[in-house]
């Protein structure tokens, strides 16, 4: 990128606009996925069919990111052979395992609840960072943000009008929580690889290599011929691949030119847009008072955690200036 382009990607208004666009794209994945399942009449137990769809989506998304990096940005996409195994391991966690849990979890949970539960990864990152980095410790503000966020997670799973009260299943809510764990692992591994490789190149390889695991798991569905693609399915598949390629590319460029805390605070848009779009596009879903309350807690938790992270960053910067 030239100097003019760099200045655009650091303009606070442009950063806000692009970050919100990326997060709305991610949020739209929840209803799109539910519509895809309904269109192909994929049953709750048909894991291989969901893996085939996921693998095709992320393989196509990886190719799109390669094309953007090579054609639009005119940057090389080759990496040293020694980087292939680390990139494959990243793809295994960030795309393969994460979306195995995500696709199967969404199949058993509403689109609105999925959008909220998916936010748990933001909180896991904060917790894990406390034990990994000496300069990223928990403080009172972060802990309060975490409590608010996990309070929202608990509330969205609470069913006050039933005799059970608590609604939680391993293959539904549990898988979405595990998706958050795997994406957290992938986040730290990607940060490590980002020291020597372009973030967009990392994303292109991890999407493509990670999709191979999903495609292998989807082979039984391909052999059985049970899936009958429709024109709407192809539109949804291409859009799903596009949203992944576009959102991740935008996000990694923003992270390259701006402080992480200034960008990640916009992730609160994901559960909001995911919940609202699910309520609009999925006729069987609606926003209830408890869901709105849970959404407020989760969004507030994300904002609080990012706010106190920025406070910590500014404090460390002032100390460094004093020492110098």
Short mmCIF file of C-alpha atoms in Angstrom, two decimals, residues 120-132 136-139 142-143 145-146 184 188 301-302 305-306 309:
data_model
loop_
_atom_site.label_atom_id
_atom_site.label_comp_id
_atom_site.label_asym_id
_atom_site.label_seq_id
_atom_site.Cartn_x
_atom_site.Cartn_y
_atom_site.Cartn_z
CA UNK A 120 -17.68 -15.83 24.18
CA UNK A 121 -14.43 -15.98 22.20
CA UNK A 122 -13.83 -12.28 22.94
CA UNK A 123 -13.85 -13.01 26.66
CA UNK A 124 -11.69 -16.13 26.40
CA UNK A 125 -9.01 -14.06 24.63
CA UNK A 126 -8.87 -11.67 27.60
CA UNK A 127 -8.62 -14.52 30.10
CA UNK A 128 -5.96 -16.44 28.16
CA UNK A 129 -3.92 -13.27 27.58
CA UNK A 130 -3.62 -12.81 31.35
CA UNK A 131 -1.63 -16.07 31.57
CA UNK A 132 0.32 -15.68 28.32
CA UNK A 136 -1.80 -7.90 29.44
CA UNK A 137 -3.02 -8.73 32.93
CA UNK A 138 -6.58 -8.69 34.21
CA UNK A 139 -7.69 -5.66 36.22
CA UNK A 142 -11.69 -6.15 32.74
CA UNK A 143 -13.07 -8.51 35.38
CA UNK A 145 -16.52 -6.64 31.76
CA UNK A 146 -16.00 -10.41 31.84
CA UNK A 184 -9.01 -18.02 20.97
CA UNK A 188 -2.78 -16.19 19.73
CA UNK A 301 -18.90 -6.62 28.54
CA UNK A 302 -17.05 -6.41 25.20
CA UNK A 305 -13.01 -5.10 28.37
CA UNK A 306 -11.74 -3.14 25.35
CA UNK A 309 -7.44 -2.58 27.67
#
